[in-house]
Amino acid sequence: MMKKKKKKKRKKKKKKKKKKKKKKKKKKKKKTLSTASNSQTPNSTMAKTKELSKDTRKKTVDLHQAGKSESTIGKQGGVNKSTVGETVRKWKTYKTIDNLPRSGAPRKITSCGVKMIMRPVSKNPRTTRRDLMNDLPRAGAKETKTSISNTLCRERSVSNPAVPGVSPCL
């Protein structure tokens, strides 16, 4: 009898610990969601990471120039201390609070080229890459098979994600 009671007590303690952990996780999620509302950037519709709004970054830099510590600024703005430090370092290095361009090569196909590729494909989904490659030079654009494939894959996933019977990429 005594062993059963002890087991029950242990189980209750474990359940309480799990509940506490879940509550902590929910609180953390709420905090991250409040910073996620600032993820809209002026030069893009959605940021790849959670970025601070321009006015929050400006306040951070202004408070830093006023001589406040990073932890104080973080508490006032509801931002992590390391985020404050990163914002200040960017400002010192580049003298701007704007979002800097991301790394990576620029796209080979322009938006006009994408339209030229997607137009015949939307009319006839069975259009091959070779047909597209032959048609594009007539319109003044020369693209490779891989760049055409990548464009089709990217555009199909955006415009029509689930078309039955049609593979998303060529």
GROMACS .gro file of N, CA and C in nm:
model
  510
    1MET      N    1   0.082  -0.120   0.000
    1MET     CA    2   0.000   0.000   0.000
    1MET      C    3   0.086   0.126   0.000
    2MET      N    4   0.189   0.125   0.083
    2MET     CA    5   0.274   0.244   0.095
    2MET      C    6   0.347   0.272  -0.036
    3LYS      N    7   0.389   0.166  -0.105
    3LYS     CA    8   0.460   0.183  -0.231
    3LYS      C    9   0.370   0.245  -0.335
    4LYS      N   10   0.245   0.206  -0.339
    4LYS     CA   11   0.151   0.262  -0.436
    4LYS      C   12   0.129   0.410  -0.411
    5LYS      N   13   0.118   0.449  -0.285
    5LYS     CA   14   0.099   0.591  -0.252
    5LYS      C   15   0.219   0.673  -0.295
    6LYS      N   16   0.338   0.619  -0.272
    6LYS     CA   17   0.460   0.691  -0.312
    6LYS      C   18   0.466   0.708  -0.463
    7LYS      N   19   0.428   0.603  -0.535
    7LYS     CA   20   0.427   0.611  -0.682
    7LYS      C   21   0.330   0.719  -0.729
    8LYS      N   22   0.213   0.724  -0.666
    8LYS     CA   23   0.114   0.825  -0.704
    8LYS      C   24   0.167   0.965  -0.679
    9LYS      N   25   0.234   0.984  -0.566
    9LYS     CA   26   0.291   1.115  -0.534
    9LYS      C   27   0.396   1.155  -0.638
   10ARG      N   28   0.481   1.059  -0.676
   10ARG     CA   29   0.583   1.088  -0.777
   10ARG      C   30   0.519   1.128  -0.910
   11LYS      N   31   0.414   1.056  -0.947
   11LYS     CA   32   0.345   1.089  -1.072
   11LYS      C   33   0.285   1.229  -1.067
   12LYS      N   34   0.227   1.265  -0.953
   12LYS     CA   35   0.169   1.399  -0.939
   12LYS      C   36   0.276   1.506  -0.950
   13LYS      N   37   0.391   1.482  -0.888
   13LYS     CA   38   0.501   1.578  -0.896
   13LYS      C   39   0.549   1.595  -1.040
   14LYS      N   40   0.560   1.482  -1.111
   14LYS     CA   41   0.602   1.489  -1.251
   14LYS      C   42   0.503   1.570  -1.335
   15LYS      N   43   0.374   1.547  -1.310
   15LYS     CA   44   0.272   1.621  -1.384
   15LYS      C   45   0.281   1.771  -1.358
   16LYS      N   46   0.303   1.808  -1.231
   16LYS     CA   47   0.316   1.948  -1.196
   16LYS      C   48   0.436   2.011  -1.265
   17LYS      N   49   0.548   1.939  -1.270
   17LYS     CA   50   0.667   1.991  -1.337
   17LYS      C   51   0.641   2.012  -1.485
   18LYS      N   52   0.571   1.916  -1.548
   18LYS     CA   53   0.539   1.929  -1.690
   18LYS      C   54   0.451   2.050  -1.716
   19LYS      N   55   0.353   2.072  -1.629
   19LYS     CA   56   0.264   2.187  -1.644
   19LYS      C   57   0.342   2.317  -1.634
   20LYS      N   58   0.434   2.324  -1.538
   20LYS     CA   59   0.516   2.444  -1.522
   20LYS      C   60   0.600   2.470  -1.646
   21LYS      N   61   0.658   2.365  -1.702
   21LYS     CA   62   0.738   2.380  -1.823
   21LYS      C   63   0.654   2.431  -1.938
   22LYS      N   64   0.532   2.377  -1.951
   22LYS     CA   65   0.443   2.421  -2.059
   22LYS      C   66   0.407   2.569  -2.043
   23LYS      N   67   0.382   2.612  -1.919
   23LYS     CA   68   0.349   2.752  -1.895
   23LYS      C   69   0.466   2.842  -1.933
   24LYS      N   70   0.587   2.800  -1.899
   24LYS     CA   71   0.705   2.879  -1.934
   24LYS      C   72   0.721   2.889  -2.085
   25LYS      N   73   0.697   2.778  -2.155
   25LYS     CA   74   0.707   2.780  -2.301
   25LYS      C   75   0.604   2.874  -2.361
   26LYS      N   76   0.482   2.873  -2.306
   26LYS     CA   77   0.378   2.963  -2.358
   26LYS      C   78   0.416   3.108  -2.338
   27LYS      N   79   0.473   3.140  -2.222
   27LYS     CA   80   0.516   3.277  -2.196
   27LYS      C   81   0.623   3.319  -2.295
   28LYS      N   82   0.719   3.230  -2.323
   28LYS     CA   83   0.824   3.261  -2.420
   28LYS      C   84   0.765   3.283  -2.558
   29LYS      N   85   0.667   3.199  -2.596
   29LYS     CA   86   0.604   3.216  -2.727
   29LYS      C   87   0.533   3.349  -2.738
   30LYS      N   88   0.465   3.390  -2.631
   30LYS     CA   89   0.397   3.519  -2.633
   30LYS      C   90   0.495   3.632  -2.653
   31LYS      N   91   0.611   3.625  -2.587
   31LYS     CA   92   0.712   3.729  -2.603
   31LYS      C   93   0.764   3.733  -2.745
   32THR      N   94   0.791   3.617  -2.805
   32THR     CA   95   0.841   3.615  -2.941
   32THR      C   96   0.736   3.661  -3.040
   33LEU      N   97   0.609   3.632  -3.012
   33LEU     CA   98   0.503   3.679  -3.101
   33LEU      C   99   0.490   3.830  -3.097
   34SER      N  100   0.514   3.891  -2.982
   34SER     CA  101   0.505   4.036  -2.975
   34SER      C  102   0.617   4.100  -3.055
   35THR      N  103   0.735   4.038  -3.062
   35THR     CA  104   0.842   4.093  -3.144
   35THR      C  105   0.821   4.058  -3.290
   36ALA      N  106   0.746   3.950  -3.317
   36ALA     CA  107   0.720   3.911  -3.455
   36ALA      C  108   0.630   4.012  -3.525
   37SER      N  109   0.551   4.085  -3.450
   37SER     CA  110   0.466   4.187  -3.512
   37SER      C  111   0.550   4.299  -3.571
   38ASN      N  112   0.675   4.312  -3.525
   38ASN     CA  113   0.766   4.412  -3.580
   38ASN      C  114   0.843   4.359  -3.700
   39SER      N  115   0.811   4.239  -3.747
   39SER     CA  116   0.891   4.178  -3.852
   39SER      C  117   0.862   4.235  -3.990
   40GLN      N  118   0.760   4.317  -4.005
   40GLN     CA  119   0.732   4.379  -4.134
   40GLN      C  120   0.838   4.485  -4.161
   41THR      N  121   0.902   4.475  -4.274
   41THR     CA  122   1.003   4.572  -4.311
   41THR      C  123   0.952   4.656  -4.426
   42PRO      N  124   0.999   4.780  -4.438
   42PRO     CA  125   0.947   4.866  -4.543
   42PRO      C  126   0.985   4.821  -4.682
   43ASN      N  127   1.099   4.755  -4.699
   43ASN     CA  128   1.143   4.718  -4.832
   43ASN      C  129   1.111   4.574  -4.868
   44SER      N  130   1.039   4.501  -4.784
   44SER     CA  131   0.995   4.366  -4.818
   44SER      C  132   0.866   4.336  -4.743
   45THR      N  133   0.790   4.243  -4.796
   45THR     CA  134   0.662   4.213  -4.732
   45THR      C  135   0.680   4.126  -4.608
   46MET      N  136   0.774   4.035  -4.609
   46MET     CA  137   0.797   3.950  -4.494
   46MET      C  138   0.947   3.931  -4.474
   47ALA      N  139   0.992   3.945  -4.353
   47ALA     CA  140   1.134   3.930  -4.324
   47ALA      C  141   1.168   3.783  -4.306
   48LYS      N  142   1.293   3.748  -4.335
   48LYS     CA  143   1.335   3.609  -4.317
   48LYS      C  144   1.355   3.579  -4.170
   49THR      N  145   1.396   3.678  -4.094
   49THR     CA  146   1.409   3.661  -3.951
   49THR      C  147   1.326   3.769  -3.883
   50LYS      N  148   1.312   3.758  -3.753
   50LYS     CA  149   1.237   3.859  -3.680
   50LYS      C  150   1.324   3.984  -3.670
   51GLU      N  151   1.287   4.086  -3.742
   51GLU     CA  152   1.363   4.209  -3.742
   51GLU      C  153   1.286   4.316  -3.666
   52LEU      N  154   1.360   4.404  -3.604
   52LEU     CA  155   1.298   4.514  -3.531
   52LEU      C  156   1.248   4.618  -3.629
   53SER      N  157   1.146   4.690  -3.589
   53SER     CA  158   1.096   4.797  -3.674
   53SER      C  159   1.197   4.912  -3.674
   54LYS      N  160   1.182   4.997  -3.773
   54LYS     CA  161   1.278   5.107  -3.788
   54LYS      C  162   1.275   5.201  -3.668
   55ASP      N  163   1.154   5.230  -3.617
   55ASP     CA  164   1.146   5.322  -3.504
   55ASP      C  165   1.206   5.262  -3.377
   56THR      N  166   1.194   5.130  -3.359
   56THR     CA  167   1.254   5.064  -3.243
   56THR      C  168   1.406   5.073  -3.251
   57ARG      N  169   1.461   5.052  -3.370
   57ARG     CA  170   1.606   5.063  -3.387
   57ARG      C  171   1.654   5.206  -3.365
   58LYS      N  172   1.573   5.302  -3.411
   58LYS     CA  173   1.611   5.443  -3.391
   58LYS      C  174   1.612   5.477  -3.242
   59LYS      N  175   1.511   5.433  -3.169
   59LYS     CA  176   1.507   5.456  -3.024
   59LYS      C  177   1.628   5.393  -2.955
   60THR      N  178   1.663   5.272  -3.000
   60THR     CA  179   1.777   5.202  -2.942
   60THR      C  180   1.905   5.283  -2.960
   61VAL      N  181   1.927   5.333  -3.080
   61VAL     CA  182   2.048   5.411  -3.108
   61VAL      C  183   2.046   5.542  -3.031
   62ASP      N  184   1.931   5.608  -3.025
   62ASP     CA  185   1.920   5.733  -2.952
   62ASP      C  186   1.950   5.714  -2.803
   63LEU      N  187   1.896   5.607  -2.744
   63LEU     CA  188   1.923   5.579  -2.603
   63LEU      C  189   2.071   5.546  -2.580
   64HIS      N  190   2.132   5.477  -2.676
   64HIS     CA  191   2.275   5.446  -2.664
   64HIS      C  192   2.358   5.573  -2.668
   65GLN      N  193   2.321   5.664  -2.757
   65GLN     CA  194   2.393   5.791  -2.766
   65GLN      C  195   2.374   5.874  -2.640
   66ALA      N  196   2.261   5.854  -2.573
   66ALA     CA  197   2.235   5.927  -2.448
   66ALA      C  198   2.314   5.868  -2.331
   67GLY      N  199   2.382   5.754  -2.354
   67GLY     CA  200   2.467   5.697  -2.251
   67GLY      C  201   2.404   5.585  -2.171
   68LYS      N  202   2.290   5.535  -2.215
   68LYS     CA  203   2.225   5.425  -2.144
   68LYS      C  204   2.298   5.294  -2.174
   69SER      N  205   2.292   5.199  -2.079
   69SER     CA  206   2.355   5.069  -2.099
   69SER      C  207   2.266   4.981  -2.187
   70GLU      N  208   2.327   4.876  -2.244
   70GLU     CA  209   2.253   4.787  -2.333
   70GLU      C  210   2.140   4.716  -2.259
   71SER      N  211   2.167   4.675  -2.136
   71SER     CA  212   2.061   4.605  -2.061
   71SER      C  213   1.945   4.698  -2.028
   72THR      N  214   1.974   4.824  -1.997
   72THR     CA  215   1.868   4.921  -1.968
   72THR      C  216   1.784   4.947  -2.092
   73ILE      N  217   1.852   4.963  -2.204
   73ILE     CA  218   1.781   4.987  -2.330
   73ILE      C  219   1.693   4.866  -2.364
   74GLY      N  220   1.748   4.747  -2.344
   74GLY     CA  221   1.672   4.624  -2.372
   74GLY      C  222   1.547   4.613  -2.287
   75LYS      N  223   1.560   4.649  -2.159
   75LYS     CA  224   1.443   4.642  -2.070
   75LYS      C  225   1.338   4.745  -2.111
   76GLN      N  226   1.381   4.864  -2.148
   76GLN     CA  227   1.285   4.969  -2.187
   76GLN      C  228   1.214   4.933  -2.317
   77GLY      N  229   1.289   4.876  -2.411
   77GLY     CA  230   1.230   4.845  -2.541
   77GLY      C  231   1.171   4.706  -2.552
   78GLY      N  232   1.190   4.624  -2.448
   78GLY     CA  233   1.139   4.488  -2.454
   78GLY      C  234   1.217   4.402  -2.552
   79VAL      N  235   1.347   4.429  -2.561
   79VAL     CA  236   1.434   4.360  -2.656
   79VAL      C  237   1.549   4.297  -2.578
   80ASN      N  238   1.603   4.190  -2.631
   80ASN     CA  239   1.715   4.123  -2.568
   80ASN      C  240   1.839   4.213  -2.572
   81LYS      N  241   1.926   4.198  -2.472
   81LYS     CA  242   2.048   4.279  -2.463
   81LYS      C  243   2.138   4.257  -2.584
   82SER      N  244   2.148   4.134  -2.630
   82SER     CA  245   2.234   4.105  -2.746
   82SER      C  246   2.180   4.170  -2.873
   83THR      N  247   2.048   4.180  -2.884
   83THR     CA  248   1.987   4.246  -3.000
   83THR      C  249   2.020   4.395  -2.999
   84VAL      N  250   2.018   4.454  -2.880
   84VAL     CA  251   2.054   4.595  -2.867
   84VAL      C  252   2.198   4.615  -2.911
   85GLY      N  253   2.287   4.527  -2.863
   85GLY     CA  254   2.428   4.537  -2.900
   85GLY      C  255   2.450   4.523  -3.049
   86GLU      N  256   2.377   4.431  -3.111
   86GLU     CA  257   2.388   4.410  -3.255
   86GLU      C  258   2.341   4.533  -3.332
   87THR      N  259   2.231   4.591  -3.288
   87THR     CA  260   2.178   4.711  -3.354
   87THR      C  261   2.278   4.826  -3.343
   88VAL      N  262   2.337   4.844  -3.227
   88VAL     CA  263   2.434   4.952  -3.206
   88VAL      C  264   2.559   4.928  -3.290
   89ARG      N  265   2.606   4.804  -3.297
   89ARG     CA  266   2.724   4.773  -3.379
   89ARG      C  267   2.697   4.802  -3.526
   90LYS      N  268   2.578   4.765  -3.575
   90LYS     CA  269   2.544   4.795  -3.715
   90LYS      C  270   2.544   4.945  -3.738
   91TRP      N  271   2.489   5.019  -3.642
   91TRP     CA  272   2.482   5.164  -3.658
   91TRP      C  273   2.623   5.225  -3.658
   92LYS      N  274   2.711   5.176  -3.571
   92LYS     CA  275   2.848   5.228  -3.566
   92LYS      C  276   2.924   5.196  -3.694
   93THR      N  277   2.901   5.076  -3.749
   93THR     CA  278   2.974   5.033  -3.867
   93THR      C  279   2.923   5.101  -3.994
   94TYR      N  280   2.790   5.101  -4.013
   94TYR     CA  281   2.733   5.148  -4.139
   94TYR      C  282   2.666   5.285  -4.131
   95LYS      N  283   2.655   5.341  -4.010
   95LYS     CA  284   2.591   5.471  -3.988
   95LYS      C  285   2.449   5.476  -4.045
   96THR      N  286   2.378   5.366  -4.032
   96THR     CA  287   2.239   5.361  -4.077
   96THR      C  288   2.163   5.262  -3.990
   97ILE      N  289   2.032   5.283  -3.980
   97ILE     CA  290   1.947   5.189  -3.907
   97ILE      C  291   1.858   5.111  -4.002
   98ASP      N  292   1.877   5.132  -4.133
   98ASP     CA  293   1.798   5.060  -4.233
   98ASP      C  294   1.838   4.913  -4.236
   99ASN      N  295   1.748   4.830  -4.288
   99ASN     CA  296   1.781   4.689  -4.308
   99ASN      C  297   1.884   4.679  -4.420
  100LEU      N  298   1.991   4.608  -4.395
  100LEU     CA  299   2.095   4.593  -4.496
  100LEU      C  300   2.055   4.481  -4.592
  101PRO      N  301   2.102   4.488  -4.717
  101PRO     CA  302   2.067   4.383  -4.813
  101PRO      C  303   2.124   4.250  -4.771
  102ARG      N  304   2.053   4.145  -4.800
  102ARG     CA  305   2.097   4.010  -4.765
  102ARG      C  306   2.205   3.964  -4.862
  103SER      N  307   2.280   3.864  -4.818
  103SER     CA  308   2.384   3.810  -4.904
  103SER      C  309   2.322   3.720  -5.010
  104GLY      N  310   2.397   3.691  -5.111
  104GLY     CA  311   2.350   3.602  -5.216
  104GLY      C  312   2.357   3.667  -5.352
  105ALA      N  313   2.363   3.586  -5.453
  105ALA     CA  314   2.373   3.636  -5.590
  105ALA      C  315   2.239   3.692  -5.636
  106PRO      N  316   2.242   3.795  -5.719
  106PRO     CA  317   2.115   3.848  -5.771
  106PRO      C  318   2.051   3.749  -5.867
  107ARG      N  319   1.922   3.760  -5.885
  107ARG     CA  320   1.848   3.670  -5.973
  107ARG      C  321   1.891   3.694  -6.118
  108LYS      N  322   1.903   3.585  -6.192
  108LYS     CA  323   1.942   3.596  -6.333
  108LYS      C  324   1.825   3.640  -6.419
  109ILE      N  325   1.706   3.596  -6.381
  109ILE     CA  326   1.588   3.626  -6.462
  109ILE      C  327   1.514   3.745  -6.400
  110THR      N  328   1.487   3.845  -6.481
  110THR     CA  329   1.414   3.962  -6.433
  110THR      C  330   1.267   3.929  -6.418
  111SER      N  331   1.192   4.022  -6.360
  111SER     CA  332   1.048   3.999  -6.343
  111SER      C  333   0.978   3.988  -6.478
  112CYS      N  334   1.027   4.062  -6.577
  112CYS     CA  335   0.972   4.053  -6.712
  112CYS      C  336   0.998   3.913  -6.771
  113GLY      N  337   1.120   3.861  -6.746
  113GLY     CA  338   1.154   3.727  -6.793
  113GLY      C  339   1.068   3.620  -6.728
  114VAL      N  340   1.039   3.639  -6.601
  114VAL     CA  341   0.953   3.544  -6.530
  114VAL      C  342   0.816   3.540  -6.594
  115LYS      N  343   0.763   3.657  -6.627
  115LYS     CA  344   0.632   3.663  -6.693
  115LYS      C  345   0.635   3.594  -6.828
  116MET      N  346   0.748   3.613  -6.900
  116MET     CA  347   0.761   3.551  -7.033
  116MET      C  348   0.767   3.399  -7.021
  117ILE      N  349   0.821   3.350  -6.911
  117ILE     CA  350   0.828   3.205  -6.891
  117ILE      C  351   0.692   3.152  -6.847
  118MET      N  352   0.627   3.222  -6.756
  118MET     CA  353   0.503   3.172  -6.697
  118MET      C  354   0.383   3.181  -6.792
  119ARG      N  355   0.385   3.275  -6.885
  119ARG     CA  356   0.271   3.292  -6.975
  119ARG      C  357   0.243   3.166  -7.057
  120PRO      N  358   0.342   3.112  -7.132
  120PRO     CA  359   0.311   2.991  -7.209
  120PRO      C  360   0.283   2.869  -7.120
  121VAL      N  361   0.345   2.865  -7.002
  121VAL     CA  362   0.324   2.751  -6.912
  121VAL      C  363   0.182   2.754  -6.856
  122SER      N  364   0.129   2.875  -6.829
  122SER     CA  365  -0.007   2.883  -6.778
  122SER      C  366  -0.109   2.842  -6.885
  123LYS      N  367  -0.078   2.871  -7.012
  123LYS     CA  368  -0.167   2.829  -7.120
  123LYS      C  369  -0.158   2.678  -7.144
  124ASN      N  370  -0.035   2.626  -7.142
  124ASN     CA  371  -0.014   2.483  -7.165
  124ASN      C  372   0.083   2.430  -7.060
  125PRO      N  373   0.034   2.367  -6.953
  125PRO     CA  374   0.122   2.321  -6.846
  125PRO      C  375   0.224   2.215  -6.889
  126ARG      N  376   0.204   2.154  -7.004
  126ARG     CA  377   0.297   2.051  -7.049
  126ARG      C  378   0.410   2.108  -7.136
  127THR      N  379   0.427   2.238  -7.135
  127THR     CA  380   0.537   2.301  -7.209
  127THR      C  381   0.669   2.254  -7.152
  128THR      N  382   0.763   2.217  -7.238
  128THR     CA  383   0.893   2.168  -7.191
  128THR      C  384   0.992   2.283  -7.175
  129ARG      N  385   1.100   2.254  -7.105
  129ARG     CA  386   1.205   2.355  -7.088
  129ARG      C  387   1.269   2.389  -7.222
  130ARG      N  388   1.283   2.288  -7.308
  130ARG     CA  389   1.344   2.311  -7.439
  130ARG      C  390   1.259   2.409  -7.520
  131ASP      N  391   1.126   2.391  -7.516
  131ASP     CA  392   1.037   2.483  -7.587
  131ASP      C  393   1.053   2.626  -7.533
  132LEU      N  394   1.060   2.636  -7.402
  132LEU     CA  395   1.077   2.768  -7.342
  132LEU      C  396   1.211   2.829  -7.381
  133MET      N  397   1.317   2.747  -7.382
  133MET     CA  398   1.449   2.798  -7.420
  133MET      C  399   1.450   2.847  -7.564
  134ASN      N  400   1.375   2.779  -7.652
  134ASN     CA  401   1.369   2.820  -7.792
  134ASN      C  402   1.286   2.947  -7.810
  135ASP      N  403   1.182   2.965  -7.727
  135ASP     CA  404   1.095   3.081  -7.741
  135ASP      C  405   1.156   3.208  -7.682
  136LEU      N  406   1.231   3.195  -7.575
  136LEU     CA  407   1.284   3.313  -7.506
  136LEU      C  408   1.383   3.395  -7.589
  137PRO      N  409   1.474   3.335  -7.667
  137PRO     CA  410   1.564   3.419  -7.747
  137PRO      C  411   1.491   3.504  -7.849
  138ARG      N  412   1.377   3.456  -7.897
  138ARG     CA  413   1.297   3.535  -7.991
  138ARG      C  414   1.246   3.663  -7.924
  139ALA      N  415   1.222   3.651  -7.795
  139ALA     CA  416   1.172   3.767  -7.720
  139ALA      C  417   1.287   3.853  -7.667
  140GLY      N  418   1.411   3.813  -7.693
  140GLY     CA  419   1.525   3.895  -7.651
  140GLY      C  420   1.587   3.854  -7.520
  141ALA      N  421   1.554   3.735  -7.470
  141ALA     CA  422   1.612   3.688  -7.344
  141ALA      C  423   1.672   3.550  -7.365
  142LYS      N  424   1.789   3.528  -7.307
  142LYS     CA  425   1.852   3.397  -7.318
  142LYS      C  426   1.868   3.340  -7.178
  143GLU      N  427   1.806   3.227  -7.153
  143GLU     CA  428   1.810   3.165  -7.021
  143GLU      C  429   1.855   3.020  -7.034
  144THR      N  430   1.913   2.968  -6.927
  144THR     CA  431   1.955   2.828  -6.926
  144THR      C  432   1.841   2.739  -6.877
  145LYS      N  433   1.857   2.610  -6.899
  145LYS     CA  434   1.753   2.516  -6.855
  145LYS      C  435   1.735   2.521  -6.703
  146THR      N  436   1.846   2.529  -6.631
  146THR     CA  437   1.836   2.527  -6.485
  146THR      C  438   1.769   2.654  -6.432
  147SER      N  439   1.802   2.770  -6.491
  147SER     CA  440   1.737   2.893  -6.443
  147SER      C  441   1.587   2.892  -6.474
  148ILE      N  442   1.550   2.832  -6.587
  148ILE     CA  443   1.408   2.819  -6.620
  148ILE      C  444   1.341   2.724  -6.522
  149SER      N  445   1.406   2.612  -6.491
  149SER     CA  446   1.350   2.516  -6.396
  149SER      C  447   1.331   2.578  -6.259
  150ASN      N  448   1.433   2.651  -6.214
  150ASN     CA  449   1.424   2.715  -6.083
  150ASN      C  450   1.311   2.817  -6.079
  151THR      N  451   1.296   2.892  -6.186
  151THR     CA  452   1.189   2.992  -6.192
  151THR      C  453   1.052   2.924  -6.189
  152LEU      N  454   1.035   2.819  -6.268
  152LEU     CA  455   0.907   2.747  -6.269
  152LEU      C  456   0.876   2.690  -6.131
  153CYS      N  457   0.977   2.632  -6.069
  153CYS     CA  458   0.957   2.572  -5.937
  153CYS      C  459   0.915   2.680  -5.836
  154ARG      N  460   0.982   2.792  -5.838
  154ARG     CA  461   0.953   2.900  -5.744
  154ARG      C  462   0.815   2.959  -5.770
  155GLU      N  463   0.783   2.986  -5.896
  155GLU     CA  464   0.656   3.051  -5.930
  155GLU      C  465   0.537   2.958  -5.913
  156ARG      N  466   0.552   2.832  -5.943
  156ARG     CA  467   0.442   2.738  -5.925
  156ARG      C  468   0.408   2.720  -5.779
  157SER      N  469   0.511   2.718  -5.695
  157SER     CA  470   0.485   2.701  -5.552
  157SER      C  471   0.414   2.823  -5.495
  158VAL      N  472   0.437   2.939  -5.554
  158VAL     CA  473   0.372   3.061  -5.507
  158VAL      C  474   0.231   3.072  -5.562
  159SER      N  475   0.214   3.051  -5.694
  159SER     CA  476   0.086   3.076  -5.757
  159SER      C  477  -0.013   2.962  -5.740
  160ASN      N  478   0.034   2.837  -5.754
  160ASN     CA  479  -0.057   2.723  -5.750
  160ASN      C  480   0.011   2.607  -5.680
  161PRO      N  481   0.011   2.605  -5.549
  161PRO     CA  482   0.091   2.508  -5.476
  161PRO      C  483   0.052   2.362  -5.494
  162ALA      N  484  -0.073   2.333  -5.514
  162ALA     CA  485  -0.114   2.193  -5.521
  162ALA      C  486  -0.202   2.169  -5.643
  163VAL      N  487  -0.138   2.138  -5.754
  163VAL     CA  488  -0.214   2.102  -5.873
  163VAL      C  489  -0.202   1.951  -5.888
  164PRO      N  490  -0.313   1.879  -5.879
  164PRO     CA  491  -0.305   1.733  -5.888
  164PRO      C  492  -0.258   1.689  -6.026
  165GLY      N  493  -0.164   1.594  -6.028
  165GLY     CA  494  -0.115   1.538  -6.152
  165GLY      C  495  -0.002   1.615  -6.216
  166VAL      N  496   0.035   1.730  -6.161
  166VAL     CA  497   0.143   1.809  -6.218
  166VAL      C  498   0.254   1.818  -6.114
  167SER      N  499   0.374   1.779  -6.153
  167SER     CA  500   0.485   1.787  -6.056
  167SER      C  501   0.525   1.933  -6.038
  168PRO      N  502   0.565   1.973  -5.917
  168PRO     CA  503   0.594   2.113  -5.891
  168PRO      C  504   0.719   2.163  -5.963
  169CYS      N  505   0.814   2.076  -5.992
  169CYS     CA  506   0.938   2.118  -6.057
  169CYS      C  507   0.965   2.032  -6.179
  170LEU      N  508   1.031   2.092  -6.278
  170LEU     CA  509   1.069   2.016  -6.397
  170LEU      C  510   1.203   1.952  -6.380
   0.00000   0.00000   0.00000
